[in-house]
Structures are given as C-alpha cells and as structure tokens.
Amino acid sequence: MEKKFRIGTLMAFVFVFAVQFLMMIFREIGSLDELWIFNMGLNVSRGLTPYSQVSIITFPLSQLLSAGFIKIFGEYLIVIRVIGLILAFADMIMLYFIMRKIGIAEGAAAPSIAVIGCLTSPCMSYDYNFLILTMVLGVVLLQLNAVESGTFALAIWSSVLGCCCFFCKQTVGAIVWLAVFIVNMRIFNKKKQRVKLLWINLAMGVLSLGAMIGYFSYKGAINDLIRYTVTGVGEFDNHISVLEFAGTMTGAIVIGLSMIAAVMAVCDVAKNKTVSLKILLCYWAALTVLMFPIADVVHSVQSFILMSAIIVKVLQKKMAVSDNSTLSVTAVGIISLIMALMIQEPWKIQFSQLKHYELIPTESSFENSVAIVDDSIKQLKGRTAIADASAAAFLIPLDIYNKDLDMLLKGNVGGKADEMMKGCIDSYDHILIAKDEVEPNWQFPKEIKSIVREHGIKSGEIGNFEIYEIRKGTQVK
C-alpha cells in the first residue's frame, strides 16, 4: 500500500507541475498586474531607486527579488513567469507536507494536491501576495515541526519568514508577522524561551526596518517611501466587497467552503484541542485580509489554498483512503491536463516578437496594436507618455518608463492622481490618452483626461489613443 501511495504522490506532483506549466507559462498577455510587477522589477534591476524613481505601493522585498532574477537571467517577462511557476509548485509541495504533518493520510493527501494544484493554477503568478503565501506555508511547516520536535531554532526561522512577509506587503505582512509571534509564544511555554523569542522578533523588526529606512534616507527617498506606502495608499477608493464576491458562483464556492471548513475546524479544536488546526486557522485568518478591499478570485486563492488542508483534514474520515489513490490521482491528473491543453492549445501558440515579451504567447491583434502605437511614438519628438492603465504594455518594448503614468490607477501614484498629473505634465512633450469610447480600467482616475486636454493640443490619433502635444506652462484649473 505504501509503495502505491508513494507512486500516487509522485504522479500527483508530475500532473500538478504539467498543468501549472501550461496554465502559467503559456498564458497570453492580458494581466495589467503582471506587466506592472514586471515593469517594477525591470526598472529596479536597471538601477532606479524604488519610490523616488519607480512607483511602488508596497514595501520593496518582492520587487528586489524579481529585479535580482531579471538582472541574472535577462530582461524578459518570461523570467517573472518562471519565478511564479517555481513558487506555485513549491506551494503544492509544502501544502502536501503540511497535510501529512496534521495527520492526513498519504492516500488522501496525494489526490487532494492534484485537485488543488490544478484548480488554482489559472490564478497563480508572481507577485507580493503569492510570495507571502509561499512564505506563510513555509512558516506553517516550520511551526508544525517545532510542535513535533520542540526545536527552538525552527521558531526563529519562522520568525525570519514572518518578518520577510512584512517587507513584501506592509498590511497583511504585519498581520502575518504578528501571527507568527503569537503562535511561537504558544508553542514554547517556558518563560526563558518566550522572552528570547520576544527579543529576537523585536531585534529583527528594528534592524530590518532601520536598514530599510537608512537605505532610503541615504538615497533621498524616505519621503517618497512614506508617501507611496502609507499616505498615498489612502487614495485607493475602489473595492469589491466580500458580499459582492460571494454573489458570484466562484465566490460562493470559495467563501462557502472556507466558512464551513473554518466552523468545522473550530469545533474540532474546541473538542480535541488540536494544536495543528489552531496554527492553520490562525494563518488562514491572516491571509483572508488579502481579500480587502478587493475580494475576488486572485485575492482569495491564497487563503483558500491554506484552508484546503483544513477541508481535507475535517473530511478525511469520509474520504476513500485506499490502495486506489494512484488511480484517483491519475484520473484527476489526466482530466486536468486535458482541460489545460484544451484551454491553452499549445499547438496553436504564436510567440511574441516584441522586445522583452519573447517566449510569451500573444494574439496577433495585441502584437499589431502594440507595433502600431510604438511606431507612432517613435515618430514623436521629445518625451512621450501614455496616461492609461495599459501604458506599460506599449512602452515596455520601447524601453520607456514614465513613473506613475505607466500604471495609472487610483492609489498607485503616491497621492491624488490629479495633483500628480498637474505637477508632472510640463515635463512631457506628448501625452496619449484613451479615446472616450474606450472603456477605462475600473480603477482609472477619469479626471486625468480633462487635465491633459486642457493642457495640450490634440495632434492626432493612433489605435485607441488620442495624441496631445503639451503646451508648456499652461495653467490647469
């Protein structure tokens, strides 16, 4: 039986990796967030300073990591996708070992990993949210091992990962870091150990934060750091409520299963005092913060992946755990692989010929649109920007980066978008804005268009954009 289970587990990971590869690497360009993440890492890798020269609204760890990989492997979007694939596969490996640590039989864990890995692959990518998920899974695994072995060093390493979460995204990262500290304090009951953990956590926080503040002070960017990561974020006023998300089929399934599993887990903890489920519940609650203010699939899949271990745990008694795990993994894997092949159709893929987009599947319409707009921009004299959420898609192949304007969304520009535009518009010779009939991104600050029109003279149109020649020194109301 054990041999069959090991074969089933190996097959589960093979199928998961195959599906993740198809869904993540062969994904067509379409996500503005992906281009935003790549553009930040790309320009940091070129030596630009975060916040003062690159608009970033989170703490910079994830951008520094992506910049390092881009510096080593080349200025290609595919590099970011490969990093995302590695993290996504690592998540499934850690999730499997977490399941085993909390008492889930191998025959139940292997098919579950096959299902979870394949279902979540369309949503997964490299960004600070998914990097936090990987770190949290690492934290959970370390702390479960600490409970089992009583090894104090594991608690210290979990604190290090918790600290890293904070420097990926200051909001949910701070909550995760606090959760790490609380759980570690519960794992070790001796006063001496608790005091030591307290000092270690405080020392890591002070030293790390001090180093970051010191570096950006040296670079003259400390005010920009505060403006983008603290005060400016308050301008973000778009949201999707949990109730709105729950009104969709996917949202109802995700939130419904999570709440049912949470209630069942709480009941199990109250009845059996299960320490492992307490730990999982703690981090599930921390990761649910990612759903605010935008509750959607992309921002809920992190907490759901962790919750899936709880779901399998509480339902294990009703699951068929037998020698047939290899058969069930094979069935799940083949079905998932066939669906991934049908969705991506790799035999029809056309890879991009645009600079930095090589090896990325694209539609001919996207290629043509970018080529037409880029050719037009090359003909314009002086400094040119596109004041639109989609700007990066067109400007990345031209190696043009316009801070704030290349991902022009509310809450992304370190303050009010209209004030930002009024302050920088004179530094441009031409600005492109989308035509009125083009539906803007739902987070786009619409007042930007009127500022450009008041400050410039329309000189033409190209693709979905109007071109404005900026009149220097014009007063904008």
Tab-separated table of C-alpha atoms in Angstrom:
chain	number	residue	atom	x	y	z
A	1	MET	CA	0.000	0.000	0.000
A	2	GLU	CA	2.732	2.457	0.954
A	3	LYS	CA	4.527	1.838	-2.342
A	4	LYS	CA	1.352	2.602	-4.277
A	5	PHE	CA	0.802	5.724	-2.226
A	6	ARG	CA	4.347	6.937	-3.000
A	7	ILE	CA	3.750	6.349	-6.706
A	8	GLY	CA	0.449	8.191	-6.429
A	9	THR	CA	2.148	11.146	-4.712
A	10	LEU	CA	4.862	11.334	-7.349
A	11	MET	CA	2.233	11.226	-10.088
A	12	ALA	CA	0.259	13.959	-8.326
A	13	PHE	CA	3.246	16.305	-8.422
A	14	VAL	CA	4.025	15.433	-12.053
A	15	PHE	CA	0.459	16.260	-13.114
A	16	VAL	CA	0.358	19.419	-10.998
A	17	PHE	CA	3.614	20.708	-12.478
A	18	ALA	CA	2.466	19.895	-16.020
A	19	VAL	CA	-0.835	21.759	-15.548
A	20	GLN	CA	0.851	24.701	-13.794
A	21	PHE	CA	3.401	24.916	-16.605
A	22	LEU	CA	0.680	25.001	-19.260
A	23	MET	CA	-1.548	27.473	-17.413
A	24	MET	CA	1.195	29.843	-16.212
A	25	ILE	CA	3.904	29.782	-18.888
A	26	PHE	CA	1.591	29.514	-21.907
A	27	ARG	CA	-0.775	32.216	-20.644
A	28	GLU	CA	-1.351	35.031	-23.124
A	29	ILE	CA	-0.539	38.601	-22.143
A	30	GLY	CA	-3.647	40.119	-20.648
A	31	SER	CA	-2.964	40.883	-17.000
A	32	LEU	CA	-2.043	44.504	-16.316
A	33	ASP	CA	-0.886	43.459	-12.842
A	34	GLU	CA	1.649	41.076	-14.389
A	35	LEU	CA	3.064	43.861	-16.568
A	36	TRP	CA	3.108	46.205	-13.571
A	37	ILE	CA	5.049	43.647	-11.489
A	38	PHE	CA	7.498	43.036	-14.340
A	39	ASN	CA	7.967	46.739	-15.024
A	40	MET	CA	8.808	47.453	-11.386
A	41	GLY	CA	11.375	44.656	-11.220
A	42	LEU	CA	12.782	45.600	-14.627
A	43	ASN	CA	13.419	49.213	-13.699
A	44	VAL	CA	14.773	48.419	-10.235
A	45	SER	CA	17.187	45.974	-11.931
A	46	ARG	CA	18.377	48.885	-14.090
A	47	GLY	CA	19.400	50.830	-11.005
A	48	LEU	CA	16.368	53.061	-10.471
A	49	THR	CA	15.508	53.724	-6.831
A	50	PRO	CA	12.139	52.408	-5.588
A	51	TYR	CA	9.592	55.103	-4.690
A	52	SER	CA	11.608	58.134	-5.884
A	53	GLN	CA	12.129	56.748	-9.415
A	54	VAL	CA	9.800	53.722	-9.535
A	55	SER	CA	6.231	53.925	-8.259
A	56	ILE	CA	5.731	51.074	-5.765
A	57	ILE	CA	2.974	50.999	-3.155
A	58	THR	CA	4.195	48.041	-1.078
A	59	PHE	CA	7.400	47.505	0.850
A	60	PRO	CA	10.076	46.530	-1.686
A	61	LEU	CA	11.172	42.925	-0.973
A	62	SER	CA	9.230	41.245	-3.796
A	63	GLN	CA	10.410	43.869	-6.309
A	64	LEU	CA	14.023	43.473	-5.176
A	65	LEU	CA	13.769	39.694	-5.623
A	66	SER	CA	12.292	39.974	-9.121
A	67	ALA	CA	14.904	42.614	-10.001
A	68	GLY	CA	17.653	40.217	-8.927
A	69	PHE	CA	16.320	37.418	-11.123
A	70	ILE	CA	15.887	39.786	-14.075
A	71	LYS	CA	19.441	41.035	-13.593
A	72	ILE	CA	20.758	37.455	-13.661
A	73	PHE	CA	18.580	35.840	-16.338
A	74	GLY	CA	17.730	38.749	-18.611
A	75	GLU	CA	15.107	41.436	-19.163
A	76	TYR	CA	12.290	39.126	-20.198
A	77	LEU	CA	8.725	38.786	-18.934
A	78	ILE	CA	9.176	35.006	-19.093
A	79	VAL	CA	11.632	35.284	-16.166
A	80	ILE	CA	8.820	36.540	-13.927
A	81	ARG	CA	6.574	33.709	-15.097
A	82	VAL	CA	9.211	31.089	-14.342
A	83	ILE	CA	9.647	32.522	-10.826
A	84	GLY	CA	5.868	32.301	-10.390
A	85	LEU	CA	5.860	28.688	-11.604
A	86	ILE	CA	8.621	27.729	-9.164
A	87	LEU	CA	6.770	29.346	-6.256
A	88	ALA	CA	3.439	27.777	-7.255
A	89	PHE	CA	4.975	24.292	-7.426
A	90	ALA	CA	6.815	24.858	-4.139
A	91	ASP	CA	3.468	25.832	-2.586
A	92	MET	CA	1.981	22.463	-3.533
A	93	ILE	CA	4.989	20.570	-2.165
A	94	MET	CA	4.769	22.407	1.153
A	95	LEU	CA	0.997	22.021	1.272
A	96	TYR	CA	1.409	18.258	0.836
A	97	PHE	CA	3.859	18.051	3.750
A	98	ILE	CA	1.577	20.247	5.859
A	99	MET	CA	-1.260	17.805	5.178
A	100	ARG	CA	0.918	14.903	6.234
A	101	LYS	CA	2.016	16.755	9.392
A	102	ILE	CA	-1.559	17.383	10.516
A	103	GLY	CA	-2.438	13.708	10.168
A	104	ILE	CA	-3.845	13.418	6.653
A	105	ALA	CA	-3.083	10.023	5.146
A	106	GLU	CA	-0.943	9.913	2.032
A	107	GLY	CA	-3.801	8.327	0.127
A	108	ALA	CA	-5.948	11.388	0.808
A	109	ALA	CA	-3.180	13.987	0.523
A	110	ALA	CA	-1.962	12.969	-2.947
A	111	PRO	CA	-5.329	13.236	-4.774
A	112	SER	CA	-6.075	16.447	-2.860
A	113	ILE	CA	-2.828	18.037	-4.026
A	114	ALA	CA	-3.626	17.008	-7.597
A	115	VAL	CA	-7.044	18.681	-7.388
A	116	ILE	CA	-5.905	21.831	-5.545
A	117	GLY	CA	-2.813	22.391	-7.679
A	118	CYS	CA	-4.700	22.029	-10.938
A	119	LEU	CA	-7.699	24.133	-9.858
A	120	THR	CA	-5.627	27.058	-8.612
A	121	SER	CA	-3.052	27.144	-11.443
A	122	PRO	CA	-5.010	29.627	-13.639
A	123	CYS	CA	-4.944	32.188	-10.798
A	124	MET	CA	-1.329	31.872	-9.727
A	125	SER	CA	1.510	34.184	-10.780
A	126	TYR	CA	4.451	36.026	-9.268
A	127	ASP	CA	3.539	38.984	-7.101
A	128	TYR	CA	3.824	40.070	-3.475
A	129	ASN	CA	0.570	38.329	-2.483
A	130	PHE	CA	1.659	34.936	-3.786
A	131	LEU	CA	5.152	35.424	-2.378
A	132	ILE	CA	3.530	35.940	1.032
A	133	LEU	CA	1.543	32.716	0.525
A	134	THR	CA	4.778	30.784	-0.115
A	135	MET	CA	6.352	32.267	2.999
A	136	VAL	CA	3.274	31.530	5.118
A	137	LEU	CA	3.258	27.886	4.010
A	138	GLY	CA	6.941	27.762	4.965
A	139	VAL	CA	6.108	29.284	8.360
A	140	VAL	CA	3.333	26.749	8.985
A	141	LEU	CA	5.609	23.840	8.080
A	142	LEU	CA	8.371	25.135	10.375
A	143	GLN	CA	5.985	25.649	13.271
A	144	LEU	CA	4.332	22.235	12.862
A	145	ASN	CA	7.802	20.709	13.001
A	146	ALA	CA	8.590	22.841	16.051
A	147	VAL	CA	5.480	21.489	17.801
A	148	GLU	CA	6.534	17.945	16.957
A	149	SER	CA	10.231	18.230	17.818
A	150	GLY	CA	10.368	21.127	20.261
A	151	THR	CA	13.277	22.606	18.274
A	152	PHE	CA	13.662	26.271	19.186
A	153	ALA	CA	15.667	27.095	16.040
A	154	LEU	CA	12.605	26.311	13.888
A	155	ALA	CA	10.667	29.026	15.708
A	156	ILE	CA	13.445	31.512	14.966
A	157	TRP	CA	13.412	30.642	11.248
A	158	SER	CA	9.623	31.009	11.181
A	159	SER	CA	10.069	34.479	12.683
A	160	VAL	CA	12.543	35.347	9.924
A	161	LEU	CA	9.995	34.347	7.268
A	162	GLY	CA	7.281	36.274	9.089
A	163	CYS	CA	9.498	39.363	9.055
A	164	CYS	CA	10.030	38.888	5.306
A	165	CYS	CA	6.244	38.886	4.802
A	166	PHE	CA	6.097	42.336	6.360
A	167	PHE	CA	8.639	43.641	3.849
A	168	CYS	CA	6.635	42.208	0.943
A	169	LYS	CA	3.368	43.928	1.807
A	170	GLN	CA	3.096	46.119	4.876
A	171	THR	CA	-0.581	45.470	5.665
A	172	VAL	CA	-1.181	41.712	5.567
A	173	GLY	CA	2.547	41.170	6.178
A	174	ALA	CA	2.310	42.877	9.565
A	175	ILE	CA	-0.651	40.675	10.491
A	176	VAL	CA	1.190	37.528	9.406
A	177	TRP	CA	4.274	38.572	11.369
A	178	LEU	CA	2.122	39.138	14.463
A	179	ALA	CA	0.512	35.727	13.944
A	180	VAL	CA	3.966	34.100	13.724
A	181	PHE	CA	4.967	35.692	17.022
A	182	ILE	CA	1.740	34.696	18.798
A	183	VAL	CA	1.909	31.085	17.587
A	184	ASN	CA	5.577	30.770	18.559
A	185	MET	CA	4.765	32.094	22.025
A	186	ARG	CA	2.047	29.433	22.346
A	187	ILE	CA	4.335	26.634	21.134
A	188	PHE	CA	7.015	27.334	23.728
A	189	ASN	CA	5.683	27.661	27.265
A	190	LYS	CA	8.920	28.273	29.178
A	191	LYS	CA	9.343	31.879	30.230
A	192	LYS	CA	13.001	31.957	29.160
A	193	GLN	CA	12.115	30.805	25.647
A	194	ARG	CA	9.272	33.283	25.346
A	195	VAL	CA	11.460	36.190	26.451
A	196	LYS	CA	14.119	35.105	23.958
A	197	LEU	CA	11.527	34.950	21.142
A	198	LEU	CA	10.246	38.387	22.100
A	199	TRP	CA	13.729	39.921	21.884
A	200	ILE	CA	14.528	38.101	18.629
A	201	ASN	CA	11.341	39.355	16.978
A	202	LEU	CA	11.882	42.907	18.206
A	203	ALA	CA	15.530	42.860	17.119
A	204	MET	CA	14.640	41.575	13.627
A	205	GLY	CA	11.952	44.195	13.240
A	206	VAL	CA	14.073	47.108	14.441
A	207	LEU	CA	17.161	46.089	12.454
A	208	SER	CA	15.252	45.346	9.234
A	209	LEU	CA	13.098	48.455	9.394
A	210	GLY	CA	16.113	50.528	10.411
A	211	ALA	CA	18.127	49.189	7.479
A	212	MET	CA	15.316	49.988	5.044
A	213	ILE	CA	14.795	53.486	6.436
A	214	GLY	CA	18.549	54.080	6.475
A	215	TYR	CA	18.958	52.961	2.855
A	216	PHE	CA	16.120	55.113	1.513
A	217	SER	CA	17.260	58.056	3.625
A	218	TYR	CA	20.710	57.691	2.062
A	219	LYS	CA	19.050	57.620	-1.386
A	220	GLY	CA	16.981	60.671	-0.501
A	221	ALA	CA	13.757	58.691	-0.962
A	222	ILE	CA	12.437	58.359	2.594
A	223	ASN	CA	9.625	60.871	1.994
A	224	ASP	CA	8.664	59.033	-1.188
A	225	LEU	CA	8.685	55.719	0.713
A	226	ILE	CA	6.211	57.107	3.238
A	227	ARG	CA	4.139	58.820	0.543
A	228	TYR	CA	3.678	55.681	-1.557
A	229	THR	CA	3.375	53.023	1.164
A	230	VAL	CA	1.458	54.938	3.838
A	231	THR	CA	-0.268	58.198	2.971
A	232	GLY	CA	-0.820	57.768	-0.766
A	233	VAL	CA	-2.466	54.364	-0.438
A	234	GLY	CA	-5.393	56.130	1.214
A	235	GLU	CA	-6.371	57.473	-2.220
A	236	PHE	CA	-7.352	53.966	-3.302
A	237	ASP	CA	-11.158	54.080	-3.086
A	238	ASN	CA	-12.203	51.223	-5.366
A	239	HIS	CA	-13.317	47.993	-3.799
A	240	ILE	CA	-15.198	44.761	-4.313
A	241	SER	CA	-16.935	43.694	-1.148
A	242	VAL	CA	-16.953	40.134	0.149
A	243	LEU	CA	-20.735	40.098	-0.313
A	244	GLU	CA	-20.363	41.064	-3.983
A	245	PHE	CA	-17.781	38.314	-4.474
A	246	ALA	CA	-19.988	35.813	-2.659
A	247	GLY	CA	-22.735	36.661	-5.151
A	248	THR	CA	-20.699	35.072	-7.953
A	249	MET	CA	-20.558	31.308	-8.452
A	250	THR	CA	-16.813	31.099	-7.832
A	251	GLY	CA	-17.020	33.401	-4.834
A	252	ALA	CA	-19.898	31.445	-3.322
A	253	ILE	CA	-17.906	28.207	-3.619
A	254	VAL	CA	-14.666	29.671	-2.234
A	255	ILE	CA	-16.230	31.590	0.648
A	256	GLY	CA	-18.820	28.911	1.404
A	257	LEU	CA	-16.272	26.086	1.618
A	258	SER	CA	-13.900	28.248	3.643
A	259	MET	CA	-16.531	29.210	6.209
A	260	ILE	CA	-17.830	25.646	6.551
A	261	ALA	CA	-14.294	24.328	6.969
A	262	ALA	CA	-13.466	27.073	9.477
A	263	VAL	CA	-16.513	26.240	11.614
A	264	MET	CA	-15.730	22.516	11.478
A	265	ALA	CA	-12.097	23.184	12.360
A	266	VAL	CA	-13.055	25.429	15.286
A	267	CYS	CA	-15.378	22.699	16.559
A	268	ASP	CA	-12.612	20.127	16.215
A	269	VAL	CA	-10.143	22.376	18.042
A	270	ALA	CA	-12.657	23.020	20.848
A	271	LYS	CA	-13.379	19.300	21.204
A	272	ASN	CA	-9.972	17.710	20.647
A	273	LYS	CA	-7.599	20.620	21.385
A	274	THR	CA	-5.870	20.036	18.039
A	275	VAL	CA	-2.785	22.276	18.004
A	276	SER	CA	-2.057	21.834	14.289
A	277	LEU	CA	-5.502	23.061	13.272
A	278	LYS	CA	-5.128	26.050	15.595
A	279	ILE	CA	-1.991	27.013	13.694
A	280	LEU	CA	-3.666	26.630	10.298
A	281	LEU	CA	-6.726	28.593	11.395
A	282	CYS	CA	-4.507	31.419	12.616
A	283	TYR	CA	-2.786	31.847	9.254
A	284	TRP	CA	-5.965	31.311	7.267
A	285	ALA	CA	-7.463	34.250	9.181
A	286	ALA	CA	-4.341	36.339	8.465
A	287	LEU	CA	-4.426	35.575	4.734
A	288	THR	CA	-8.119	36.467	4.437
A	289	VAL	CA	-7.012	40.092	4.889
A	290	LEU	CA	-5.796	39.901	1.274
A	291	MET	CA	-9.477	39.975	0.260
A	292	PHE	CA	-9.792	43.580	1.421
A	293	PRO	CA	-10.534	45.933	-0.248
A	294	ILE	CA	-10.793	43.799	-3.413
A	295	ALA	CA	-12.497	40.457	-2.863
A	296	ASP	CA	-12.032	38.366	-5.996
A	297	VAL	CA	-10.542	35.048	-7.054
A	298	VAL	CA	-6.978	36.354	-7.301
A	299	HIS	CA	-7.079	37.809	-3.766
A	300	SER	CA	-8.896	34.860	-2.177
A	301	VAL	CA	-6.983	31.910	-3.606
A	302	GLN	CA	-4.119	32.361	-1.091
A	303	SER	CA	-6.290	31.807	1.975
A	304	PHE	CA	-8.261	29.084	0.171
A	305	ILE	CA	-5.090	27.085	-0.561
A	306	LEU	CA	-4.266	27.021	3.139
A	307	MET	CA	-7.879	26.325	4.031
A	308	SER	CA	-7.857	23.324	1.672
A	309	ALA	CA	-5.617	21.469	4.120
A	310	ILE	CA	-8.224	22.016	6.828
A	311	ILE	CA	-11.018	20.896	4.485
A	312	VAL	CA	-9.197	17.647	3.694
A	313	LYS	CA	-8.436	17.118	7.387
A	314	VAL	CA	-12.004	17.501	8.615
A	315	LEU	CA	-13.407	15.434	5.746
A	316	GLN	CA	-10.753	12.720	5.821
A	317	LYS	CA	-12.934	10.235	7.672
A	318	LYS	CA	-15.476	10.396	4.865
A	319	MET	CA	-12.882	10.168	2.094
A	320	ALA	CA	-11.944	6.855	0.489
A	321	VAL	CA	-8.362	6.320	1.591
A	322	SER	CA	-7.258	3.100	-0.028
A	323	ASP	CA	-4.829	1.498	-2.425
A	324	ASN	CA	-6.685	3.246	-5.254
A	325	SER	CA	-5.051	6.624	-4.587
A	326	THR	CA	-2.806	6.095	-7.613
A	327	LEU	CA	-5.878	5.519	-9.741
A	328	SER	CA	-7.677	8.600	-8.402
A	329	VAL	CA	-4.586	10.789	-8.884
A	330	THR	CA	-4.249	9.524	-12.444
A	331	ALA	CA	-7.901	10.276	-13.192
A	332	VAL	CA	-7.710	13.794	-11.722
A	333	GLY	CA	-4.389	14.481	-13.420
A	334	ILE	CA	-5.416	13.293	-16.877
A	335	ILE	CA	-8.696	15.231	-16.774
A	336	SER	CA	-6.883	18.394	-15.600
A	337	LEU	CA	-4.145	18.001	-18.184
A	338	ILE	CA	-6.657	17.541	-20.997
A	339	MET	CA	-8.594	20.633	-19.850
A	340	ALA	CA	-5.365	22.684	-19.651
A	341	LEU	CA	-4.407	21.580	-23.161
A	342	MET	CA	-7.870	22.471	-24.466
A	343	ILE	CA	-7.726	25.903	-22.839
A	344	GLN	CA	-4.188	26.839	-23.873
A	345	GLU	CA	-3.978	24.920	-27.185
A	346	PRO	CA	-0.143	24.991	-27.221
A	347	TRP	CA	-0.049	23.696	-30.805
A	348	LYS	CA	-1.668	26.970	-31.933
A	349	ILE	CA	0.509	29.289	-29.875
A	350	GLN	CA	2.116	32.296	-31.517
A	351	PHE	CA	5.024	33.662	-29.504
A	352	SER	CA	5.586	37.392	-29.284
A	353	GLN	CA	8.238	39.072	-31.420
A	354	LEU	CA	8.187	42.212	-29.277
A	355	LYS	CA	11.211	43.135	-27.178
A	356	HIS	CA	11.044	41.757	-23.600
A	357	TYR	CA	7.953	39.667	-24.498
A	358	GLU	CA	9.870	36.877	-26.265
A	359	LEU	CA	8.563	33.340	-25.494
A	360	ILE	CA	5.259	34.831	-24.314
A	361	PRO	CA	2.136	33.700	-26.230
A	362	THR	CA	0.261	36.618	-27.776
A	363	GLU	CA	-2.614	37.201	-30.143
A	364	SER	CA	-1.811	38.854	-33.467
A	365	SER	CA	-4.226	41.678	-32.591
A	366	PHE	CA	-2.174	42.533	-29.483
A	367	GLU	CA	1.096	42.400	-31.429
A	368	ASN	CA	-0.280	44.644	-34.174
A	369	SER	CA	-1.788	47.121	-31.728
A	370	VAL	CA	1.474	47.492	-29.801
A	371	ALA	CA	3.527	47.727	-33.005
A	372	ILE	CA	1.289	50.458	-34.484
A	373	VAL	CA	1.286	52.597	-31.330
A	374	ASP	CA	5.021	52.104	-30.771
A	375	ASP	CA	5.859	53.096	-34.355
A	376	SER	CA	3.837	56.268	-33.869
A	377	ILE	CA	5.569	57.090	-30.588
A	378	LYS	CA	8.964	56.683	-32.268
A	379	GLN	CA	7.993	59.443	-34.694
A	380	LEU	CA	7.119	61.915	-31.944
A	381	LYS	CA	9.846	64.314	-30.895
A	382	GLY	CA	10.563	64.776	-27.221
A	383	ARG	CA	9.399	62.920	-24.153
A	384	THR	CA	6.200	60.899	-24.588
A	385	ALA	CA	3.896	59.198	-22.080
A	386	ILE	CA	0.659	57.246	-22.175
A	387	ALA	CA	-1.682	58.283	-19.362
A	388	ASP	CA	-3.522	54.992	-19.083
A	389	ALA	CA	-3.544	51.779	-17.041
A	390	SER	CA	-2.372	49.858	-20.112
A	391	ALA	CA	0.635	52.107	-20.806
A	392	ALA	CA	3.249	49.530	-19.780
A	393	ALA	CA	2.068	47.072	-22.442
A	394	PHE	CA	3.059	49.574	-25.143
A	395	LEU	CA	6.101	51.200	-23.552
A	396	ILE	CA	7.987	48.171	-22.210
A	397	PRO	CA	9.107	47.142	-25.745
A	398	LEU	CA	10.360	50.727	-26.298
A	399	ASP	CA	12.351	50.728	-23.024
A	400	ILE	CA	10.398	53.806	-21.931
A	401	TYR	CA	9.379	54.152	-18.303
A	402	ASN	CA	7.260	57.038	-17.012
A	403	LYS	CA	6.915	56.901	-13.253
A	404	ASP	CA	3.283	56.984	-12.054
A	405	LEU	CA	1.794	57.174	-15.563
A	406	ASP	CA	2.686	53.647	-16.713
A	407	MET	CA	0.211	52.032	-14.305
A	408	LEU	CA	-2.125	54.939	-13.775
A	409	LEU	CA	-4.619	53.729	-11.177
A	410	LYS	CA	-6.029	55.310	-8.048
A	411	GLY	CA	-3.790	54.664	-5.057
A	412	ASN	CA	-0.745	53.879	-7.237
A	413	VAL	CA	0.725	57.357	-7.572
A	414	GLY	CA	1.605	58.339	-4.008
A	415	GLY	CA	-1.292	60.754	-3.581
A	416	LYS	CA	-4.116	62.280	-5.583
A	417	ALA	CA	-3.883	61.419	-9.275
A	418	ASP	CA	-4.958	64.852	-10.487
A	419	GLU	CA	-2.341	66.618	-8.372
A	420	MET	CA	0.325	64.204	-9.606
A	421	MET	CA	-0.611	64.895	-13.229
A	422	LYS	CA	-0.679	68.666	-12.779
A	423	GLY	CA	2.749	68.508	-11.166
A	424	CYS	CA	4.453	66.459	-13.886
A	425	ILE	CA	2.622	67.291	-17.109
A	426	ASP	CA	5.053	70.056	-18.127
A	427	SER	CA	7.900	67.552	-18.211
A	428	TYR	CA	6.312	65.806	-21.222
A	429	ASP	CA	6.124	66.891	-24.844
A	430	HIS	CA	3.360	64.459	-25.861
A	431	ILE	CA	0.813	62.506	-23.833
A	432	LEU	CA	-1.532	59.857	-25.188
A	433	ILE	CA	-4.923	59.226	-23.591
A	434	ALA	CA	-7.546	56.626	-24.468
A	435	LYS	CA	-10.433	57.684	-26.682
A	436	ASP	CA	-13.701	58.325	-24.869
A	437	GLU	CA	-15.391	55.334	-26.474
A	438	VAL	CA	-12.771	53.004	-24.968
A	439	GLU	CA	-13.905	51.603	-21.613
A	440	PRO	CA	-11.297	52.588	-18.980
A	441	ASN	CA	-9.976	50.330	-16.263
A	442	TRP	CA	-12.370	50.476	-13.308
A	443	GLN	CA	-9.609	51.970	-11.104
A	444	PHE	CA	-8.572	54.652	-13.606
A	445	PRO	CA	-8.845	58.280	-12.339
A	446	LYS	CA	-11.079	59.783	-15.034
A	447	GLU	CA	-10.160	63.398	-14.241
A	448	ILE	CA	-6.748	62.775	-15.844
A	449	LYS	CA	-8.183	63.048	-19.349
A	450	SER	CA	-9.582	66.540	-18.820
A	451	ILE	CA	-6.246	67.746	-17.403
A	452	VAL	CA	-4.370	66.502	-20.480
A	453	ARG	CA	-6.933	68.064	-22.818
A	454	GLU	CA	-6.801	71.430	-21.021
A	455	HIS	CA	-3.035	71.386	-21.044
A	456	GLY	CA	-2.434	70.197	-24.595
A	457	ILE	CA	-3.441	70.432	-28.217
A	458	LYS	CA	-4.724	67.346	-29.983
A	459	SER	CA	-2.300	66.458	-32.751
A	460	GLY	CA	-3.658	63.143	-33.958
A	461	GLU	CA	-4.924	59.688	-33.150
A	462	ILE	CA	-3.309	56.278	-33.167
A	463	GLY	CA	-5.044	52.995	-32.358
A	464	ASN	CA	-7.285	53.533	-29.337
A	465	PHE	CA	-5.427	56.682	-28.284
A	466	GLU	CA	-5.583	60.416	-28.878
A	467	ILE	CA	-2.234	62.247	-29.073
A	468	TYR	CA	-1.851	65.602	-27.336
A	469	GLU	CA	1.060	67.980	-27.769
A	470	ILE	CA	1.626	69.605	-24.384
A	471	ARG	CA	1.682	73.406	-24.141
A	472	LYS	CA	4.336	74.252	-21.570
A	473	GLY	CA	3.349	76.460	-18.666
A	474	THR	CA	-0.403	76.326	-19.304
A	475	GLN	CA	-2.478	76.899	-16.210
A	476	VAL	CA	-4.672	73.945	-15.278
A	477	LYS	CA	-7.764	74.558	-13.194
